mmCIF file with all atom_site columns, C-alpha atoms in Angstrom:
data_model
loop_
_atom_site.group_PDB
_atom_site.id
_atom_site.type_symbol
_atom_site.label_atom_id
_atom_site.label_alt_id
_atom_site.label_comp_id
_atom_site.label_asym_id
_atom_site.label_entity_id
_atom_site.label_seq_id
_atom_site.pdbx_PDB_ins_code
_atom_site.Cartn_x
_atom_site.Cartn_y
_atom_site.Cartn_z
_atom_site.occupancy
_atom_site.B_iso_or_equiv
_atom_site.pdbx_formal_charge
_atom_site.auth_seq_id
_atom_site.auth_comp_id
_atom_site.auth_asym_id
_atom_site.auth_atom_id
_atom_site.pdbx_PDB_model_num
ATOM 1   C CA . MET A 1 1   ? 98.298  105.543 124.807 1.00 0.00 ? 1   MET A CA 1
ATOM 2   C CA . PRO A 1 2   ? 97.621  102.037 123.457 1.00 0.00 ? 2   PRO A CA 1
ATOM 3   C CA . GLY A 1 3   ? 97.420  101.349 119.748 1.00 0.00 ? 3   GLY A CA 1
ATOM 4   C CA . ASP A 1 4   ? 97.161  98.481  117.277 1.00 0.00 ? 4   ASP A CA 1
ATOM 5   C CA . LEU A 1 5   ? 99.582  98.678  114.334 1.00 0.00 ? 5   LEU A CA 1
ATOM 6   C CA . VAL A 1 6   ? 99.345  96.200  111.455 1.00 0.00 ? 6   VAL A CA 1
ATOM 7   C CA . VAL A 1 7   ? 101.752 96.460  108.516 1.00 0.00 ? 7   VAL A CA 1
ATOM 8   C CA . PRO A 1 8   ? 101.455 93.709  105.877 1.00 0.00 ? 8   PRO A CA 1
ATOM 9   C CA . ASP A 1 9   ? 104.562 92.633  103.982 1.00 0.00 ? 9   ASP A CA 1
ATOM 10  C CA . GLY A 1 10  ? 105.175 94.954  101.054 1.00 0.00 ? 10  GLY A CA 1
ATOM 11  C CA . ALA A 1 11  ? 102.649 97.508  102.345 1.00 0.00 ? 11  ALA A CA 1
ATOM 12  C CA . LEU A 1 12  ? 101.921 100.473 100.083 1.00 0.00 ? 12  LEU A CA 1
ATOM 13  C CA . GLY A 1 13  ? 101.448 102.807 103.048 1.00 0.00 ? 13  GLY A CA 1
ATOM 14  C CA . VAL A 1 14  ? 99.945  103.121 106.512 1.00 0.00 ? 14  VAL A CA 1
ATOM 15  C CA . VAL A 1 15  ? 96.490  104.496 107.333 1.00 0.00 ? 15  VAL A CA 1
ATOM 16  C CA . VAL A 1 16  ? 96.071  106.061 110.778 1.00 0.00 ? 16  VAL A CA 1
ATOM 17  C CA . PHE A 1 17  ? 92.472  105.821 112.020 1.00 0.00 ? 17  PHE A CA 1
ATOM 18  C CA . VAL A 1 18  ? 91.025  108.770 113.925 1.00 0.00 ? 18  VAL A CA 1
ATOM 19  C CA . HIS A 1 19  ? 87.869  107.733 115.764 1.00 0.00 ? 19  HIS A CA 1
ATOM 20  C CA . GLY A 1 20  ? 84.943  110.004 116.530 1.00 0.00 ? 20  GLY A CA 1
ATOM 21  C CA . SER A 1 21  ? 83.520  111.261 119.794 1.00 0.00 ? 21  SER A CA 1
ATOM 22  C CA . GLY A 1 22  ? 82.443  108.553 122.211 1.00 0.00 ? 22  GLY A CA 1
ATOM 23  C CA . SER A 1 23  ? 84.385  105.884 120.319 1.00 0.00 ? 23  SER A CA 1
ATOM 24  C CA . SER A 1 24  ? 87.794  104.246 120.660 1.00 0.00 ? 24  SER A CA 1
ATOM 25  C CA . ARG A 1 25  ? 90.313  102.119 118.809 1.00 0.00 ? 25  ARG A CA 1
ATOM 26  C CA . PHE A 1 26  ? 87.862  99.235  119.286 1.00 0.00 ? 26  PHE A CA 1
ATOM 27  C CA . SER A 1 27  ? 85.227  100.833 117.034 1.00 0.00 ? 27  SER A CA 1
ATOM 28  C CA . PRO A 1 28  ? 83.745  97.862  115.147 1.00 0.00 ? 28  PRO A CA 1
ATOM 29  C CA . ARG A 1 29  ? 83.176  99.967  112.039 1.00 0.00 ? 29  ARG A CA 1
ATOM 30  C CA . ASN A 1 30  ? 86.729  101.280 111.923 1.00 0.00 ? 30  ASN A CA 1
ATOM 31  C CA . ARG A 1 31  ? 88.155  97.837  112.621 1.00 0.00 ? 31  ARG A CA 1
ATOM 32  C CA . TYR A 1 32  ? 86.067  96.387  109.794 1.00 0.00 ? 32  TYR A CA 1
ATOM 33  C CA . VAL A 1 33  ? 87.409  98.961  107.343 1.00 0.00 ? 33  VAL A CA 1
ATOM 34  C CA . ALA A 1 34  ? 90.940  98.482  108.690 1.00 0.00 ? 34  ALA A CA 1
ATOM 35  C CA . GLY A 1 35  ? 90.699  94.744  108.011 1.00 0.00 ? 35  GLY A CA 1
ATOM 36  C CA . ALA A 1 36  ? 89.668  95.406  104.424 1.00 0.00 ? 36  ALA A CA 1
ATOM 37  C CA . LEU A 1 37  ? 92.600  97.783  103.976 1.00 0.00 ? 37  LEU A CA 1
ATOM 38  C CA . ASN A 1 38  ? 95.009  95.202  105.420 1.00 0.00 ? 38  ASN A CA 1
ATOM 39  C CA . GLU A 1 39  ? 93.756  92.642  102.893 1.00 0.00 ? 39  GLU A CA 1
ATOM 40  C CA . ALA A 1 40  ? 94.540  95.170  100.153 1.00 0.00 ? 40  ALA A CA 1
ATOM 41  C CA . GLY A 1 41  ? 98.138  95.505  101.335 1.00 0.00 ? 41  GLY A CA 1
ATOM 42  C CA . LEU A 1 42  ? 97.750  98.661  103.401 1.00 0.00 ? 42  LEU A CA 1
ATOM 43  C CA . GLY A 1 43  ? 99.043  99.089  106.924 1.00 0.00 ? 43  GLY A CA 1
ATOM 44  C CA . THR A 1 44  ? 96.758  100.455 109.642 1.00 0.00 ? 44  THR A CA 1
ATOM 45  C CA . LEU A 1 45  ? 97.049  102.011 113.079 1.00 0.00 ? 45  LEU A CA 1
ATOM 46  C CA . LEU A 1 46  ? 94.077  102.225 115.429 1.00 0.00 ? 46  LEU A CA 1
ATOM 47  C CA . PHE A 1 47  ? 94.708  104.079 118.678 1.00 0.00 ? 47  PHE A CA 1
ATOM 48  C CA . ASP A 1 48  ? 92.883  105.943 121.441 1.00 0.00 ? 48  ASP A CA 1
ATOM 49  C CA . LEU A 1 49  ? 92.983  109.711 121.162 1.00 0.00 ? 49  LEU A CA 1
ATOM 50  C CA . LEU A 1 50  ? 92.340  110.217 124.883 1.00 0.00 ? 50  LEU A CA 1
ATOM 51  C CA . THR A 1 51  ? 93.032  108.398 128.124 1.00 0.00 ? 51  THR A CA 1
ATOM 52  C CA . PRO A 1 52  ? 90.002  107.163 130.128 1.00 0.00 ? 52  PRO A CA 1
ATOM 53  C CA . GLU A 1 53  ? 90.548  110.011 132.583 1.00 0.00 ? 53  GLU A CA 1
ATOM 54  C CA . GLU A 1 54  ? 90.570  112.603 129.798 1.00 0.00 ? 54  GLU A CA 1
ATOM 55  C CA . GLU A 1 55  ? 87.413  111.143 128.254 1.00 0.00 ? 55  GLU A CA 1
ATOM 56  C CA . ALA A 1 56  ? 85.577  111.840 131.508 1.00 0.00 ? 56  ALA A CA 1
ATOM 57  C CA . ASP A 1 57  ? 85.746  115.533 130.600 1.00 0.00 ? 57  ASP A CA 1
ATOM 58  C CA . ARG A 1 58  ? 83.385  115.891 127.633 1.00 0.00 ? 58  ARG A CA 1
ATOM 59  C CA . ALA A 1 59  ? 85.123  119.101 126.588 1.00 0.00 ? 59  ALA A CA 1
ATOM 60  C CA . ASN A 1 60  ? 88.179  117.037 125.615 1.00 0.00 ? 60  ASN A CA 1
ATOM 61  C CA . VAL A 1 61  ? 86.108  114.824 123.330 1.00 0.00 ? 61  VAL A CA 1
ATOM 62  C CA . PHE A 1 62  ? 85.233  117.837 121.182 1.00 0.00 ? 62  PHE A CA 1
ATOM 63  C CA . ASP A 1 63  ? 88.570  119.657 121.479 1.00 0.00 ? 63  ASP A CA 1
ATOM 64  C CA . ILE A 1 64  ? 89.610  119.287 117.831 1.00 0.00 ? 64  ILE A CA 1
ATOM 65  C CA . GLU A 1 65  ? 92.968  120.989 118.346 1.00 0.00 ? 65  GLU A CA 1
ATOM 66  C CA . LEU A 1 66  ? 93.833  118.632 121.213 1.00 0.00 ? 66  LEU A CA 1
ATOM 67  C CA . LEU A 1 67  ? 92.810  115.579 119.186 1.00 0.00 ? 67  LEU A CA 1
ATOM 68  C CA . ALA A 1 68  ? 94.803  116.781 116.186 1.00 0.00 ? 68  ALA A CA 1
ATOM 69  C CA . GLY A 1 69  ? 97.854  117.186 118.393 1.00 0.00 ? 69  GLY A CA 1
ATOM 70  C CA . ARG A 1 70  ? 97.560  113.579 119.542 1.00 0.00 ? 70  ARG A CA 1
ATOM 71  C CA . LEU A 1 71  ? 97.231  112.479 115.927 1.00 0.00 ? 71  LEU A CA 1
ATOM 72  C CA . LEU A 1 72  ? 100.383 114.356 114.951 1.00 0.00 ? 72  LEU A CA 1
ATOM 73  C CA . GLU A 1 73  ? 102.269 112.695 117.796 1.00 0.00 ? 73  GLU A CA 1
ATOM 74  C CA . ARG A 1 74  ? 101.182 109.254 116.618 1.00 0.00 ? 74  ARG A CA 1
ATOM 75  C CA . THR A 1 75  ? 101.976 110.099 113.009 1.00 0.00 ? 75  THR A CA 1
ATOM 76  C CA . ALA A 1 76  ? 105.552 110.914 113.998 1.00 0.00 ? 76  ALA A CA 1
ATOM 77  C CA . GLN A 1 77  ? 105.794 107.630 115.903 1.00 0.00 ? 77  GLN A CA 1
ATOM 78  C CA . VAL A 1 78  ? 104.480 105.647 112.940 1.00 0.00 ? 78  VAL A CA 1
ATOM 79  C CA . ARG A 1 79  ? 107.034 107.205 110.607 1.00 0.00 ? 79  ARG A CA 1
ATOM 80  C CA . GLU A 1 80  ? 109.814 106.130 112.991 1.00 0.00 ? 80  GLU A CA 1
ATOM 81  C CA . HIS A 1 81  ? 108.518 102.569 113.455 1.00 0.00 ? 81  HIS A CA 1
ATOM 82  C CA . PRO A 1 82  ? 110.800 99.997  111.763 1.00 0.00 ? 82  PRO A CA 1
ATOM 83  C CA . ASP A 1 83  ? 107.862 98.307  110.004 1.00 0.00 ? 83  ASP A CA 1
ATOM 84  C CA . ALA A 1 84  ? 106.499 101.559 108.600 1.00 0.00 ? 84  ALA A CA 1
ATOM 85  C CA . ALA A 1 85  ? 109.538 103.783 108.061 1.00 0.00 ? 85  ALA A CA 1
ATOM 86  C CA . GLY A 1 86  ? 109.536 105.390 104.639 1.00 0.00 ? 86  GLY A CA 1
ATOM 87  C CA . LEU A 1 87  ? 105.919 104.472 103.846 1.00 0.00 ? 87  LEU A CA 1
ATOM 88  C CA . PRO A 1 88  ? 103.312 107.093 102.873 1.00 0.00 ? 88  PRO A CA 1
ATOM 89  C CA . VAL A 1 89  ? 100.852 107.898 105.676 1.00 0.00 ? 89  VAL A CA 1
ATOM 90  C CA . GLY A 1 90  ? 97.125  108.530 105.330 1.00 0.00 ? 90  GLY A CA 1
ATOM 91  C CA . TYR A 1 91  ? 94.324  109.452 107.721 1.00 0.00 ? 91  TYR A CA 1
ATOM 92  C CA . PHE A 1 92  ? 90.898  107.815 107.991 1.00 0.00 ? 92  PHE A CA 1
ATOM 93  C CA . GLY A 1 93  ? 88.644  109.960 110.173 1.00 0.00 ? 93  GLY A CA 1
ATOM 94  C CA . ALA A 1 94  ? 85.097  109.332 111.383 1.00 0.00 ? 94  ALA A CA 1
ATOM 95  C CA . SER A 1 95  ? 82.739  111.931 112.844 1.00 0.00 ? 95  SER A CA 1
ATOM 96  C CA . THR A 1 96  ? 84.790  114.458 114.868 1.00 0.00 ? 96  THR A CA 1
ATOM 97  C CA . GLY A 1 97  ? 87.892  112.408 114.032 1.00 0.00 ? 97  GLY A CA 1
ATOM 98  C CA . ALA A 1 98  ? 87.641  113.676 110.465 1.00 0.00 ? 98  ALA A CA 1
ATOM 99  C CA . ALA A 1 99  ? 87.948  117.241 111.732 1.00 0.00 ? 99  ALA A CA 1
ATOM 100 C CA . ALA A 1 100 ? 91.012  116.274 113.776 1.00 0.00 ? 100 ALA A CA 1
ATOM 101 C CA . ALA A 1 101 ? 92.568  114.622 110.708 1.00 0.00 ? 101 ALA A CA 1
ATOM 102 C CA . LEU A 1 102 ? 92.042  117.718 108.574 1.00 0.00 ? 102 LEU A CA 1
ATOM 103 C CA . TRP A 1 103 ? 93.239  120.027 111.346 1.00 0.00 ? 103 TRP A CA 1
ATOM 104 C CA . ALA A 1 104 ? 96.446  117.986 111.623 1.00 0.00 ? 104 ALA A CA 1
ATOM 105 C CA . ALA A 1 105 ? 96.871  117.856 107.848 1.00 0.00 ? 105 ALA A CA 1
ATOM 106 C CA . ALA A 1 106 ? 96.856  121.655 107.731 1.00 0.00 ? 106 ALA A CA 1
ATOM 107 C CA . GLU A 1 107 ? 100.172 121.759 109.589 1.00 0.00 ? 107 GLU A CA 1
ATOM 108 C CA . PRO A 1 108 ? 102.946 122.858 107.186 1.00 0.00 ? 108 PRO A CA 1
ATOM 109 C CA . ASP A 1 109 ? 105.163 119.864 107.963 1.00 0.00 ? 109 ASP A CA 1
ATOM 110 C CA . ASP A 1 110 ? 102.458 117.188 108.198 1.00 0.00 ? 110 ASP A CA 1
ATOM 111 C CA . PRO A 1 111 ? 103.390 114.316 105.858 1.00 0.00 ? 111 PRO A CA 1
ATOM 112 C CA . VAL A 1 112 ? 99.907  112.912 105.201 1.00 0.00 ? 112 VAL A CA 1
ATOM 113 C CA . ALA A 1 113 ? 99.479  111.739 101.602 1.00 0.00 ? 113 ALA A CA 1
ATOM 114 C CA . ALA A 1 114 ? 95.692  111.185 101.567 1.00 0.00 ? 114 ALA A CA 1
ATOM 115 C CA . ILE A 1 115 ? 92.642  111.579 103.797 1.00 0.00 ? 115 ILE A CA 1
ATOM 116 C CA . VAL A 1 116 ? 89.318  109.734 103.900 1.00 0.00 ? 116 VAL A CA 1
ATOM 117 C CA . SER A 1 117 ? 86.371  110.869 106.013 1.00 0.00 ? 117 SER A CA 1
ATOM 118 C CA . ARG A 1 118 ? 83.470  108.528 106.891 1.00 0.00 ? 118 ARG A CA 1
ATOM 119 C CA . GLY A 1 119 ? 80.349  110.345 108.012 1.00 0.00 ? 119 GLY A CA 1
ATOM 120 C CA . GLY A 1 120 ? 82.691  113.046 109.210 1.00 0.00 ? 120 GLY A CA 1
ATOM 121 C CA . ARG A 1 121 ? 82.400  116.579 110.478 1.00 0.00 ? 121 ARG A CA 1
ATOM 122 C CA . PRO A 1 122 ? 85.099  118.255 108.391 1.00 0.00 ? 122 PRO A CA 1
ATOM 123 C CA . ASP A 1 123 ? 83.376  121.585 108.973 1.00 0.00 ? 123 ASP A CA 1
ATOM 124 C CA . LEU A 1 124 ? 84.695  121.517 112.558 1.00 0.00 ? 124 LEU A CA 1
ATOM 125 C CA . ALA A 1 125 ? 88.212  122.086 111.203 1.00 0.00 ? 125 ALA A CA 1
ATOM 126 C CA . GLY A 1 126 ? 87.054  125.624 110.353 1.00 0.00 ? 126 GLY A CA 1
ATOM 127 C CA . ASP A 1 127 ? 89.563  127.956 108.740 1.00 0.00 ? 127 ASP A CA 1
ATOM 128 C CA . ARG A 1 128 ? 92.188  125.216 108.757 1.00 0.00 ? 128 ARG A CA 1
ATOM 129 C CA . LEU A 1 129 ? 90.490  123.567 105.767 1.00 0.00 ? 129 LEU A CA 1
ATOM 130 C CA . ALA A 1 130 ? 92.016  125.997 103.307 1.00 0.00 ? 130 ALA A CA 1
ATOM 131 C CA . ALA A 1 131 ? 95.530  124.959 104.368 1.00 0.00 ? 131 ALA A CA 1
ATOM 132 C CA . VAL A 1 132 ? 95.024  121.208 103.804 1.00 0.00 ? 132 VAL A CA 1
ATOM 133 C CA . ARG A 1 133 ? 97.158  119.944 100.913 1.00 0.00 ? 133 ARG A CA 1
ATOM 134 C CA . ALA A 1 134 ? 96.359  116.231 101.019 1.00 0.00 ? 134 ALA A CA 1
ATOM 135 C CA . PRO A 1 135 ? 93.782  114.782 98.579  1.00 0.00 ? 135 PRO A CA 1
ATOM 136 C CA . THR A 1 136 ? 90.584  114.304 100.579 1.00 0.00 ? 136 THR A CA 1
ATOM 137 C CA . LEU A 1 137 ? 87.673  111.902 100.042 1.00 0.00 ? 137 LEU A CA 1
ATOM 138 C CA . LEU A 1 138 ? 84.483  112.713 101.948 1.00 0.00 ? 138 LEU A CA 1
ATOM 139 C CA . ILE A 1 139 ? 82.179  109.673 102.223 1.00 0.00 ? 139 ILE A CA 1
ATOM 140 C CA . VAL A 1 140 ? 78.627  110.358 103.398 1.00 0.00 ? 140 VAL A CA 1
ATOM 141 C CA . GLY A 1 141 ? 75.426  108.365 103.660 1.00 0.00 ? 141 GLY A CA 1
ATOM 142 C CA . GLY A 1 142 ? 72.584  109.001 101.265 1.00 0.00 ? 142 GLY A CA 1
ATOM 143 C CA . ARG A 1 143 ? 70.187  109.100 104.221 1.00 0.00 ? 143 ARG A CA 1
ATOM 144 C CA . ASP A 1 144 ? 72.297  111.470 106.314 1.00 0.00 ? 144 ASP A CA 1
ATOM 145 C CA . PRO A 1 145 ? 71.251  114.846 104.851 1.00 0.00 ? 145 PRO A CA 1
ATOM 146 C CA . VAL A 1 146 ? 72.543  117.110 107.621 1.00 0.00 ? 146 VAL A CA 1
ATOM 147 C CA . VAL A 1 147 ? 76.054  115.658 107.554 1.00 0.00 ? 147 VAL A CA 1
ATOM 148 C CA . THR A 1 148 ? 76.006  115.614 103.749 1.00 0.00 ? 148 THR A CA 1
ATOM 149 C CA . GLU A 1 149 ? 75.263  119.337 103.721 1.00 0.00 ? 149 GLU A CA 1
ATOM 150 C CA . LEU A 1 150 ? 78.084  119.997 106.205 1.00 0.00 ? 150 LEU A CA 1
ATOM 151 C CA . ASN A 1 151 ? 80.484  117.999 104.019 1.00 0.00 ? 151 ASN A CA 1
ATOM 152 C CA . GLU A 1 152 ? 79.458  119.928 100.934 1.00 0.00 ? 152 GLU A CA 1
ATOM 153 C CA . GLU A 1 153 ? 80.122  123.161 102.802 1.00 0.00 ? 153 GLU A CA 1
ATOM 154 C CA . ALA A 1 154 ? 83.567  121.914 103.871 1.00 0.00 ? 154 ALA A CA 1
ATOM 155 C CA . ALA A 1 155 ? 84.391  120.734 100.351 1.00 0.00 ? 155 ALA A CA 1
ATOM 156 C CA . ARG A 1 156 ? 83.896  124.256 99.060  1.00 0.00 ? 156 ARG A CA 1
ATOM 157 C CA . ARG A 1 157 ? 86.522  125.470 101.538 1.00 0.00 ? 157 ARG A CA 1
ATOM 158 C CA . LEU A 1 158 ? 89.092  122.783 100.785 1.00 0.00 ? 158 LEU A CA 1
ATOM 159 C CA . ARG A 1 159 ? 91.658  123.757 98.166  1.00 0.00 ? 159 ARG A CA 1
ATOM 160 C CA . ALA A 1 160 ? 93.253  120.351 97.797  1.00 0.00 ? 160 ALA A CA 1
ATOM 161 C CA . GLU A 1 161 ? 91.865  117.648 95.511  1.00 0.00 ? 161 GLU A CA 1
ATOM 162 C CA . THR A 1 162 ? 88.483  116.818 97.041  1.00 0.00 ? 162 THR A CA 1
ATOM 163 C CA . ARG A 1 163 ? 85.713  114.375 96.225  1.00 0.00 ? 163 ARG A CA 1
ATOM 164 C CA . ILE A 1 164 ? 82.368  113.697 97.898  1.00 0.00 ? 164 ILE A CA 1
ATOM 165 C CA . THR A 1 165 ? 81.088  110.127 97.558  1.00 0.00 ? 165 THR A CA 1
ATOM 166 C CA . VAL A 1 166 ? 77.548  109.267 98.611  1.00 0.00 ? 166 VAL A CA 1
ATOM 167 C CA . VAL A 1 167 ? 76.723  105.698 99.694  1.00 0.00 ? 167 VAL A CA 1
ATOM 168 C CA . PRO A 1 168 ? 73.070  105.227 98.659  1.00 0.00 ? 168 PRO A CA 1
ATOM 169 C CA . GLY A 1 169 ? 70.680  104.233 101.444 1.00 0.00 ? 169 GLY A CA 1
ATOM 170 C CA . ALA A 1 170 ? 73.272  104.594 104.213 1.00 0.00 ? 170 ALA A CA 1
ATOM 171 C CA . THR A 1 171 ? 72.593  106.491 107.431 1.00 0.00 ? 171 THR A CA 1
ATOM 172 C CA . HIS A 1 172 ? 75.197  108.185 109.614 1.00 0.00 ? 172 HIS A CA 1
ATOM 173 C CA . LEU A 1 173 ? 76.747  105.025 111.080 1.00 0.00 ? 173 LEU A CA 1
ATOM 174 C CA . PHE A 1 174 ? 76.649  103.026 107.816 1.00 0.00 ? 174 PHE A CA 1
ATOM 175 C CA . GLU A 1 175 ? 74.930  100.144 109.593 1.00 0.00 ? 175 GLU A CA 1
ATOM 176 C CA . GLU A 1 176 ? 72.876  99.073  106.571 1.00 0.00 ? 176 GLU A CA 1
ATOM 177 C CA . PRO A 1 177 ? 73.843  95.860  104.710 1.00 0.00 ? 177 PRO A CA 1
ATOM 178 C CA . GLY A 1 178 ? 76.716  96.536  102.339 1.00 0.00 ? 178 GLY A CA 1
ATOM 179 C CA . ALA A 1 179 ? 77.237  100.126 103.493 1.00 0.00 ? 179 ALA A CA 1
ATOM 180 C CA . LEU A 1 180 ? 80.567  99.537  105.240 1.00 0.00 ? 180 LEU A CA 1
ATOM 181 C CA . ASP A 1 181 ? 81.736  97.375  102.349 1.00 0.00 ? 181 ASP A CA 1
ATOM 182 C CA . ALA A 1 182 ? 81.146  100.372 100.084 1.00 0.00 ? 182 ALA A CA 1
ATOM 183 C CA . VAL A 1 183 ? 83.074  102.631 102.474 1.00 0.00 ? 183 VAL A CA 1
ATOM 184 C CA . ALA A 1 184 ? 85.988  100.178 102.551 1.00 0.00 ? 184 ALA A CA 1
ATOM 185 C CA . GLU A 1 185 ? 86.034  99.914  98.755  1.00 0.00 ? 185 GLU A CA 1
ATOM 186 C CA . HIS A 1 186 ? 86.053  103.679 98.234  1.00 0.00 ? 186 HIS A CA 1
ATOM 187 C CA . ALA A 1 187 ? 88.701  104.180 100.935 1.00 0.00 ? 187 ALA A CA 1
ATOM 188 C CA . ARG A 1 188 ? 90.912  101.425 99.558  1.00 0.00 ? 188 ARG A CA 1
ATOM 189 C CA . GLY A 1 189 ? 90.843  102.904 96.062  1.00 0.00 ? 189 GLY A CA 1
ATOM 190 C CA . TRP A 1 190 ? 91.603  106.400 97.322  1.00 0.00 ? 190 TRP A CA 1
ATOM 191 C CA . PHE A 1 191 ? 94.553  105.354 99.469  1.00 0.00 ? 191 PHE A CA 1
ATOM 192 C CA . VAL A 1 192 ? 96.063  102.962 96.927  1.00 0.00 ? 192 VAL A CA 1
ATOM 193 C CA . THR A 1 193 ? 95.897  105.614 94.196  1.00 0.00 ? 193 THR A CA 1
ATOM 194 C CA . HIS A 1 194 ? 97.417  108.407 96.252  1.00 0.00 ? 194 HIS A CA 1
ATOM 195 C CA . PHE A 1 195 ? 99.955  106.273 98.102  1.00 0.00 ? 195 PHE A CA 1
ATOM 196 C CA . SER A 1 196 ? 101.230 105.042 94.747  1.00 0.00 ? 196 SER A CA 1
ATOM 197 C CA . GLY A 1 197 ? 101.568 108.647 93.601  1.00 0.00 ? 197 GLY A CA 1
ATOM 198 C CA . ALA A 1 198 ? 103.390 109.596 96.793  1.00 0.00 ? 198 ALA A CA 1
ATOM 199 C CA . ARG A 1 199 ? 105.887 106.740 96.379  1.00 0.00 ? 199 ARG A CA 1
ATOM 200 C CA . THR A 1 200 ? 106.494 107.698 92.747  1.00 0.00 ? 200 THR A CA 1
ATOM 201 C CA . ALA A 1 201 ? 107.107 111.307 93.764  1.00 0.00 ? 201 ALA A CA 1
ATOM 202 C CA . VAL A 1 202 ? 109.738 110.209 96.271  1.00 0.00 ? 202 VAL A CA 1
#
């Protein structure tokens, strides 16, 4: 499946983007955040979780286990890529993509160093949440009460370092002026902090 990998010189790590249902690697919101991360010296990978044929079956779009499997495959490929070998890996998940990221991170041998969720549905990872070891930042909109409640519920089930950050005035898609800038700033800080810790640990 196609993907767009960008690794700046001297990158601190690589963030793999996991898009939500009905989206793709061309998501303008994810690409905006990815650009901000690149400017901060972080590598990014945006890829399609499903082929066009698979997307035609709506059941696949919400098959979290299937999506997590695809993410794990891409994570392994990133770690073997010459430009990214040896770098810490993080996940940035949106909507159902956040559930796939957390599901994948619950695997015993998953190397993810940090996770950020934007308007995500971490609750869809279910019982897998308790097995996640990566520090997780849950970003929600201040005007997205249902998703905020679902994130709070998921946070109580996560045993790893977890933080919920609310972007005031933002709705589910963070379309309001400055909302995505806030998401990018919070994500950048989270990844830089935890990638630096992962490199020190190595």
